[in-house]
Amino acid sequence: MAPTYNPGATLLGLRWFRPRSGQVVVAAHGGRLLVKRLVKLDEQGAWLEGDNPGRSTDSRHFGAISPKELQARIIARLD
Amino acid sequence: MKFARVLPATTVYAHCDLPCGVYDPAQARIEATSVHAIMKKMEANQDPDFRTRAIIIKEERAELVKRHLWVLWTDYFKPEHLEKHSNLHDLFWRATKQAGECKHHHEAAEGQKLLDLIEEIAEIFNATKKA
């Protein structure tokens, strides 16, 4: 998620939130918890992309995910 | 930050690849160098047993070249890279086909063609790392 958040960053998230495009979210997908930006949320599902498109594996590869997989919204970096 | 330690914490990932994320055209190059070297040895040795072994190893190594190139092509390279390097698909197509040609032939020139194509891929790879 560079340049927004670098590897090793401590992030603060809210488990209760209303997903909106533009938010950085935590998603449980493919057996892992991912941190990505929610680019679009519509009837197709939630479309996630990394902020570093050249290096990110995201919805461009695995497609839109179920909104149920969204776990939290990142609201701050703590370190 | 101290107060962060009292909050429940878990690790989240920005990458969905297996954790290593290590990509390098050197893998394909090493296998292609094997293919090329075997071809050169075959030119100098007519012993049928040696040549049989050489062909088996050459087949295996050429297959590994394809495998390593496919991983680079499908996992490392992204649409952004294709925009900048529009010949990328054609280059991978020609390189993996050339790996197949190296199974059909045992002239060292065919192995050299494969190495040259991998070098072209490596140049693009290096350019994306600098960007």
Coordinates of C-alpha atoms in Angstrom, one line a residue, chain B residues 35-47 50-51 54 105-112:
Chain B
V35 CA 20.2 -25.8 -22.4
H36 CA 22.8 -23.8 -24.4
A37 CA 25.8 -25.6 -22.8
I38 CA 24.3 -29.0 -23.3
M39 CA 23.9 -28.2 -27.0
K40 CA 27.5 -27.2 -27.3
K41 CA 28.6 -30.5 -25.6
M42 CA 26.4 -32.5 -27.9
E43 CA 28.2 -30.9 -30.9
A44 CA 31.4 -32.3 -29.5
N45 CA 30.3 -35.8 -28.4
Q46 CA 28.8 -38.5 -30.6
D47 CA 28.5 -41.1 -27.8
F50 CA 25.8 -39.3 -23.6
R51 CA 23.5 -37.8 -26.2
A54 CA 21.9 -34.8 -22.9
H105 CA 16.9 -28.9 -32.1
H106 CA 20.4 -29.3 -30.7
E107 CA 22.2 -26.6 -32.6
A108 CA 23.8 -24.2 -30.0
A109 CA 22.5 -21.3 -32.1
E110 CA 19.0 -22.1 -31.1
G111 CA 20.0 -22.0 -27.4
Q112 CA 21.7 -18.6 -28.1

